[in-house]
Short mmCIF file of C-alpha atoms and ligand atoms in Angstrom, two decimals:
data_model
loop_
_atom_site.label_atom_id
_atom_site.label_comp_id
_atom_site.label_asym_id
_atom_site.label_seq_id
_atom_site.Cartn_x
_atom_site.Cartn_y
_atom_site.Cartn_z
CA MET A 1 0.00 0.00 0.00
CA THR A 2 1.30 3.47 -0.80
CA LYS A 3 2.03 5.65 2.19
CA GLN A 4 -0.12 8.68 2.94
CA THR A 5 1.55 12.08 2.59
CA VAL A 6 2.37 14.35 5.51
CA PHE A 7 3.33 17.99 4.96
CA SER A 8 4.35 20.74 7.36
CA GLY A 9 6.42 23.93 7.42
CA ILE A 10 8.28 26.24 9.75
CA GLN A 11 9.08 29.91 9.25
CA PRO A 12 12.70 31.04 9.35
CA THR A 13 11.67 34.05 11.42
CA GLY A 14 14.17 33.58 14.24
CA ASP A 15 15.42 31.05 16.71
CA VAL A 16 13.48 27.83 17.00
CA HIS A 17 12.14 27.28 20.54
CA ILE A 18 10.85 24.32 22.54
CA GLY A 19 7.26 25.37 21.69
CA ASN A 20 7.96 24.71 18.00
CA TYR A 21 9.69 21.47 18.93
CA LEU A 22 7.13 20.07 21.37
CA GLY A 23 4.09 21.26 19.37
CA ALA A 24 5.24 20.28 15.92
CA LEU A 25 8.81 19.19 15.16
CA ARG A 26 8.92 16.09 17.35
CA ASN A 27 5.87 14.84 15.46
CA TRP A 28 7.59 15.63 12.16
CA VAL A 29 10.39 13.30 13.22
CA ALA A 30 8.10 10.58 14.58
CA LEU A 31 5.98 10.43 11.41
CA GLN A 32 8.92 9.77 9.08
CA ASP A 33 8.66 5.99 9.26
CA GLU A 34 4.97 5.62 8.68
CA TYR A 35 4.30 8.40 6.15
CA ASP A 36 5.68 9.93 3.00
CA THR A 37 6.93 13.09 4.75
CA ILE A 38 7.50 16.48 3.14
CA TYR A 39 8.87 19.34 5.26
CA CYS A 40 9.52 22.88 4.26
CA VAL A 41 11.26 25.99 5.54
CA VAL A 42 8.49 28.39 4.58
CA ASP A 43 10.62 31.41 3.74
CA LEU A 44 7.95 33.19 1.65
CA HIS A 45 5.78 33.33 4.77
CA ALA A 46 8.67 35.00 6.59
CA THR A 47 8.49 37.96 4.17
CA THR A 48 4.96 38.84 5.36
CA VAL A 49 6.37 40.78 8.32
CA PRO A 50 9.18 43.40 8.19
CA TYR A 51 12.58 41.66 7.92
CA ASP A 52 16.23 42.17 7.11
CA PRO A 53 17.31 40.31 3.91
CA LYS A 54 20.69 39.24 5.30
CA GLU A 55 19.08 38.00 8.51
CA LEU A 56 16.43 36.09 6.58
CA HIS A 57 19.10 34.51 4.39
CA ASP A 58 21.08 33.31 7.42
CA SER A 59 17.97 32.26 9.29
CA ARG A 60 16.88 29.99 6.44
CA ILE A 61 20.05 27.91 6.68
CA LEU A 62 19.97 27.98 10.47
CA THR A 63 16.39 26.68 10.48
CA ALA A 64 17.19 23.95 7.93
CA LYS A 65 20.16 22.89 10.05
CA LEU A 66 18.03 22.83 13.20
CA LEU A 67 15.44 20.65 11.47
CA MET A 68 18.16 18.14 10.62
CA ALA A 69 19.57 18.40 14.16
CA VAL A 70 16.22 17.50 15.75
CA GLY A 71 16.01 14.43 13.51
CA VAL A 72 14.38 15.38 10.22
CA ASP A 73 16.29 13.01 8.00
CA PRO A 74 16.70 14.14 4.36
CA SER A 75 17.12 10.52 3.29
CA ARG A 76 13.61 9.75 4.58
CA SER A 77 11.87 13.12 4.21
CA LEU A 78 11.72 15.63 1.40
CA LEU A 79 13.15 18.86 2.84
CA TYR A 80 13.42 22.18 0.98
CA PHE A 81 12.94 25.95 0.96
CA GLN A 82 9.43 27.01 -0.09
CA SER A 83 10.70 29.89 -2.28
CA GLN A 84 12.62 27.42 -4.44
CA VAL A 85 9.41 25.66 -5.49
CA PRO A 86 7.31 28.28 -7.36
CA GLN A 87 4.29 25.96 -7.62
CA HIS A 88 3.39 26.93 -4.01
CA ALA A 89 2.85 30.57 -5.06
CA GLU A 90 1.05 29.55 -8.26
CA LEU A 91 -1.49 27.39 -6.43
CA SER A 92 -1.90 30.14 -3.84
CA TRP A 93 -3.10 32.47 -6.60
CA ILE A 94 -5.66 29.97 -7.84
CA LEU A 95 -6.93 29.26 -4.30
CA GLY A 96 -7.02 33.00 -3.57
CA SER A 97 -9.66 33.39 -6.25
CA MET A 98 -11.85 30.99 -4.28
CA THR A 99 -11.25 32.44 -0.80
CA PRO A 100 -14.03 34.54 0.75
CA LEU A 101 -12.70 37.66 2.47
CA GLY A 102 -14.95 36.88 5.44
CA ALA A 103 -12.83 33.79 6.19
CA LEU A 104 -9.59 35.80 6.16
CA ASN A 105 -11.14 38.56 8.29
CA ARG A 106 -11.74 36.02 11.05
CA MET A 107 -8.10 34.89 11.33
CA THR A 108 -6.86 35.70 14.82
CA GLN A 109 -3.19 35.40 13.86
CA TYR A 110 -3.71 38.05 11.17
CA LYS A 111 -5.43 40.38 13.61
CA GLU A 112 -2.65 39.98 16.18
CA LYS A 113 0.19 40.45 13.70
CA ALA A 114 -1.49 43.26 11.74
CA GLU A 115 -1.79 45.19 14.97
CA LYS A 116 1.99 45.09 15.27
CA VAL A 117 3.10 45.50 11.64
CA GLY A 118 0.14 47.05 9.84
CA GLN A 119 -2.49 45.68 7.45
CA MET A 120 -0.60 44.17 4.52
CA LEU A 121 -1.87 41.99 1.69
CA GLY A 122 0.82 39.32 2.15
CA LEU A 123 0.03 38.95 5.83
CA TYR A 124 -3.69 38.88 5.08
CA SER A 125 -3.36 36.15 2.46
CA TYR A 126 -0.83 34.13 4.51
CA PRO A 127 -3.42 31.39 5.24
CA VAL A 128 -4.10 30.97 1.51
CA LEU A 129 -0.40 30.39 0.82
CA MET A 130 -0.35 27.94 3.72
CA ALA A 131 -3.28 26.08 2.16
CA ALA A 132 -1.36 25.96 -1.12
CA ASP A 133 1.75 24.62 0.66
CA ILE A 134 -0.30 21.69 1.93
CA LEU A 135 -2.49 21.07 -1.10
CA VAL A 136 0.25 21.33 -3.72
CA HIS A 137 1.50 18.02 -2.31
CA LYS A 138 -1.99 16.57 -1.85
CA ALA A 139 -1.09 16.02 1.80
CA HIS A 140 -3.36 13.83 3.95
CA ALA A 141 -2.11 15.08 7.32
CA VAL A 142 -0.37 18.12 8.77
CA PRO A 143 1.55 18.01 12.08
CA VAL A 144 1.29 21.48 13.70
CA GLY A 145 0.73 23.18 17.05
CA ASP A 146 -2.83 24.17 17.93
CA ASP A 147 -2.24 27.83 16.94
CA GLN A 148 -2.58 26.61 13.35
CA THR A 149 -6.06 25.09 13.78
CA GLN A 150 -7.89 28.04 12.20
CA HIS A 151 -5.53 28.08 9.20
CA LEU A 152 -5.98 24.36 8.72
CA GLU A 153 -9.75 24.72 8.79
CA LEU A 154 -9.46 27.18 5.91
CA THR A 155 -7.21 24.71 4.06
CA ARG A 156 -9.87 22.01 4.41
CA ASP A 157 -12.56 24.41 3.30
CA LEU A 158 -10.57 25.44 0.20
CA ALA A 159 -9.81 21.81 -0.68
CA ASP A 160 -13.52 21.06 -0.41
CA ARG A 161 -14.54 24.10 -2.52
CA PHE A 162 -12.00 23.18 -5.19
CA ASN A 163 -13.14 19.53 -5.27
CA ASN A 164 -16.79 20.55 -5.56
CA ARG A 165 -16.13 22.96 -8.38
CA PHE A 166 -13.43 21.15 -10.40
CA GLY A 167 -13.81 17.49 -9.42
CA GLU A 168 -12.15 15.35 -6.75
CA THR A 169 -8.53 16.60 -6.61
CA PHE A 170 -7.32 17.17 -3.07
CA PRO A 171 -7.58 14.95 0.02
CA ILE A 172 -9.09 16.86 2.96
CA PRO A 173 -6.02 17.11 5.22
CA GLU A 174 -6.22 16.12 8.91
CA GLN A 175 -4.46 18.05 11.64
CA ILE A 176 -2.00 16.10 13.80
CA THR A 177 -1.52 17.83 17.15
CA PRO A 178 0.10 16.26 20.21
CA LYS A 179 -2.10 15.55 23.24
CA ARG A 180 0.34 17.42 25.46
CA GLY A 181 2.49 20.30 24.16
CA ALA A 182 0.12 21.54 21.45
CA ARG A 183 0.49 25.04 22.89
CA ILE A 184 3.54 25.72 25.01
CA MET A 185 3.18 29.06 26.77
CA SER A 186 5.71 31.87 27.26
CA LEU A 187 7.72 31.53 30.47
CA GLN A 188 7.21 35.24 31.10
CA ASP A 189 3.52 35.45 30.19
CA PRO A 190 1.86 32.05 30.62
CA THR A 191 -1.34 33.37 29.03
CA ALA A 192 0.47 33.89 25.66
CA LYS A 193 2.07 31.19 23.52
CA MET A 194 5.83 30.87 23.39
CA SER A 195 6.75 32.71 20.21
CA LYS A 196 9.83 33.44 18.11
CA SER A 197 8.80 37.07 17.78
CA ASP A 198 8.22 37.59 21.53
CA GLY A 199 10.00 40.82 22.47
CA ASP A 200 11.15 39.29 25.79
CA PRO A 201 13.87 36.67 25.15
CA ARG A 202 13.31 35.19 28.64
CA GLY A 203 9.88 33.94 27.51
CA SER A 204 11.22 31.33 25.08
CA VAL A 205 13.66 28.47 25.59
CA LEU A 206 15.62 28.12 22.37
CA LEU A 207 16.86 24.78 21.08
CA LEU A 208 20.41 26.16 21.04
CA ASP A 209 20.34 27.89 24.45
CA SER A 210 23.26 26.98 26.74
CA ALA A 211 22.56 24.99 29.91
CA ASP A 212 23.12 28.12 32.04
CA THR A 213 20.67 30.16 30.00
CA ILE A 214 18.03 27.45 30.20
CA VAL A 215 18.38 27.22 33.99
CA LYS A 216 18.11 31.03 34.30
CA LYS A 217 15.02 31.15 32.08
CA PHE A 218 13.22 28.52 34.14
CA LYS A 219 14.31 30.14 37.41
CA THR A 220 12.69 33.43 36.36
CA ALA A 221 9.58 31.79 34.88
CA VAL A 222 6.43 33.61 35.98
CA THR A 223 4.18 31.47 38.21
CA ASP A 224 1.71 32.53 40.92
CA SER A 225 1.67 33.52 44.58
CA GLU A 226 0.68 30.07 45.91
CA ARG A 227 3.13 27.36 46.96
CA GLU A 228 1.47 24.19 45.70
CA VAL A 229 2.59 22.49 42.49
CA ARG A 230 -0.65 21.36 40.84
CA TYR A 231 -2.23 21.41 37.39
CA ASP A 232 -4.82 24.10 36.73
CA ARG A 233 -4.59 25.78 33.30
CA GLU A 234 -6.92 28.61 34.37
CA LYS A 235 -5.68 29.51 37.82
CA LYS A 236 -2.10 28.26 37.62
CA ALA A 237 -1.15 28.77 33.98
CA GLY A 238 2.60 29.10 34.66
CA ILE A 239 2.94 25.99 36.82
CA SER A 240 0.68 23.99 34.47
CA ASN A 241 2.88 24.97 31.52
CA LEU A 242 5.98 23.82 33.41
CA LEU A 243 4.22 20.55 34.29
CA ASP A 244 3.40 19.98 30.62
CA ILE A 245 7.03 20.53 29.62
CA PHE A 246 8.27 18.34 32.49
CA SER A 247 5.85 15.58 31.56
CA ILE A 248 6.86 15.51 27.89
CA TYR A 249 10.57 15.50 28.59
CA THR A 250 10.37 12.75 31.22
CA GLY A 251 7.57 10.66 29.73
CA ARG A 252 5.95 10.72 33.21
CA SER A 253 2.30 11.60 33.72
CA VAL A 254 1.39 15.01 35.14
CA GLU A 255 -0.40 13.25 38.05
CA ASP A 256 2.77 11.40 38.91
CA LEU A 257 4.83 14.61 38.83
CA VAL A 258 2.29 16.48 40.95
CA ASP A 259 2.43 13.66 43.51
CA GLU A 260 6.19 14.05 43.75
CA TYR A 261 6.46 17.85 43.66
CA VAL A 262 3.24 19.11 45.24
CA ASP A 263 5.03 20.36 48.37
CA ALA A 264 8.55 20.68 46.99
CA GLY A 265 8.33 24.47 46.54
CA TYR A 266 8.50 26.32 43.24
CA GLY A 267 12.29 26.83 43.31
CA PRO A 268 13.27 23.13 43.42
CA PHE A 269 10.41 22.28 41.01
CA LYS A 270 11.70 24.79 38.44
CA GLU A 271 15.24 23.45 38.86
CA ALA A 272 14.02 19.92 38.16
CA VAL A 273 12.20 21.05 34.99
CA ALA A 274 15.27 22.96 33.80
CA GLU A 275 17.46 19.89 34.34
CA VAL A 276 15.37 17.60 32.14
CA VAL A 277 15.13 20.23 29.41
CA VAL A 278 18.91 20.76 29.45
CA GLY A 279 19.33 16.98 29.10
CA GLY A 280 16.74 16.79 26.34
CA LEU A 281 18.30 19.56 24.28
CA ALA A 282 21.93 18.41 24.58
CA PRO A 283 21.75 15.85 21.71
CA ILE A 284 20.14 18.46 19.46
CA ARG A 285 22.94 20.94 20.16
CA ASN A 286 25.56 18.26 19.50
CA ALA A 287 23.93 17.21 16.23
CA PHE A 288 23.65 20.87 15.19
CA ASN A 289 27.36 21.47 15.83
CA SER A 290 28.32 18.51 13.67
CA LEU A 291 26.46 19.84 10.61
CA ASP A 292 28.16 21.90 7.93
CA ASP A 293 26.39 24.88 6.31
CA GLU A 294 27.50 23.99 2.79
CA ASP A 295 26.35 20.39 3.12
CA VAL A 296 23.00 21.65 4.40
CA SER A 297 22.69 24.05 1.41
CA ARG A 298 23.42 21.20 -0.99
CA ILE A 299 20.81 18.96 0.66
CA MET A 300 18.23 21.76 0.47
CA ALA A 301 18.97 22.38 -3.23
CA ARG A 302 18.50 18.67 -3.98
CA GLY A 303 15.29 18.68 -1.95
CA ALA A 304 13.97 21.63 -3.96
CA LEU A 305 14.70 19.83 -7.21
CA ASP A 306 12.68 16.78 -6.13
CA ALA A 307 9.93 18.93 -4.65
CA ARG A 308 9.59 20.92 -7.90
CA THR A 309 9.20 17.69 -9.85
CA ARG A 310 6.50 16.43 -7.49
CA ALA A 311 4.68 19.74 -7.20
CA GLU A 312 4.75 20.24 -10.97
CA GLN A 313 2.95 16.93 -11.50
CA GLU A 314 0.18 18.05 -9.15
CA MET A 315 0.03 21.53 -10.64
CA ALA A 316 -0.27 20.13 -14.18
CA ASP A 317 -3.42 18.35 -12.96
CA VAL A 318 -4.71 21.50 -11.23
CA ARG A 319 -4.08 23.68 -14.32
CA ARG A 320 -5.90 21.21 -16.53
CA ARG A 321 -8.91 21.11 -14.18
CA VAL A 322 -9.24 24.90 -13.91
CA GLY A 323 -8.91 25.49 -17.65
CA LEU A 324 -5.28 26.61 -17.70
CA GLY A 325 -3.81 23.35 -19.05
CA ALA A 326 -1.35 23.20 -21.95
N1 LIG B 1 4.11 27.91 21.58
C1 LIG B 1 3.92 26.89 20.76
N2 LIG B 1 3.51 25.69 21.22
C2 LIG B 1 3.30 24.63 20.39
N3 LIG B 1 3.53 24.70 19.06
C3 LIG B 1 3.95 25.87 18.54
N4 LIG B 1 4.25 26.27 17.29
C4 LIG B 1 4.62 27.57 17.32
N5 LIG B 1 4.57 28.05 18.55
C5 LIG B 1 4.16 27.03 19.35
C6 LIG B 1 4.21 25.39 16.12
O1 LIG B 1 5.50 25.41 15.55
C7 LIG B 1 5.37 25.23 14.15
C8 LIG B 1 6.22 26.22 13.42
O2 LIG B 1 5.76 27.52 13.71
P1 LIG B 1 6.00 28.68 12.68
O3 LIG B 1 7.43 28.91 12.51
O4 LIG B 1 5.27 28.41 11.44
O5 LIG B 1 5.39 29.99 13.23
P2 LIG B 1 4.46 30.40 14.34
O6 LIG B 1 3.34 29.46 14.55
O7 LIG B 1 4.02 31.77 14.04
O8 LIG B 1 5.44 30.30 15.54
P3 LIG B 1 6.15 31.39 16.35
O9 LIG B 1 7.28 30.74 17.03
O10 LIG B 1 5.18 32.09 17.21
O11 LIG B 1 6.72 32.38 15.28
P4 LIG B 1 6.46 33.90 15.01
O12 LIG B 1 6.99 34.56 16.20
O13 LIG B 1 7.25 34.16 13.79
O14 LIG B 1 5.00 34.13 14.85
C9 LIG B 1 3.88 25.34 13.81
O15 LIG B 1 3.37 24.04 13.60
C10 LIG B 1 3.28 25.94 15.06
O16 LIG B 1 1.96 25.49 15.26
#
């Protein structure tokens, strides 16, 4: 039986953090055996907010290297830069002509980002390009954090509209989100998600942070004025976030951890969380340091070549269906 296709992407907008890893990337790695996996550094998306060209250029390679360091294996997954496969942008245009403005107006990520950087067309149509990223490979499933749920709903809606109008073309892609870790919160503001563009660097633990930095970030993590370590997302958002992280890194249940740490005090509890995260990130840092930028560039160029071939086959079908065939 042929394997089903999984697609996902990450923006090269800055340093990758444990939110990206726990919400999405660890699933990317885990799915490689069972699925035909296609992963992308979505650099066109990164141009939808103000950026510095040199920084973007460097960040693309850094992100690709980090993906390989966490375990995305180019011999098992197709890995490439979105901008090197123009079929993404072409399909985005076709889907854009089928996208009601009302759907885009509802996007919370757009509203939040537009408040910071202004109302721009690229930012507004970001979810349409994301739908094209997924559909150009006829993906069946998309491993992402839960902040992408609204975008994925639009993707499913566009796939459905296209199929109804032009005949069965796209599978309706399923979202794959981990049970725990789907939304890791900022260590400084546990009501907001950990984010690459967070102005406060203490809010995010980066995959390449040193052990000292990680310990400091957990030590200064915002919690509450109680003393009890217990899970309550509403009333104890900070502690609950730390319990989630602790649970994922140790493989122990939250109940088990609460039993052990309920009366330990926040200081020792935070130290224990920091220790398992430092241990969990060490192999990633080592793998990252063993990778060479030029090798990574070569792998990405080869990936783009294969991805263009695959995407072109799908686009030839799409063009034919919409009346733009040769
Ligand atoms: N805090 C998070 N918890 C769980 N998953 C998360 N993801 C992002 N933040 C969290 C997931 O990581 C994948 C890659 O994200 P992205 O690079 O496409 O951009 P994003 O969602 O906009 O993430 P950031 O870090 O917040 O970036 P900026 O600051 O650029 O907006 C996605 O699957 C996402 O769900």
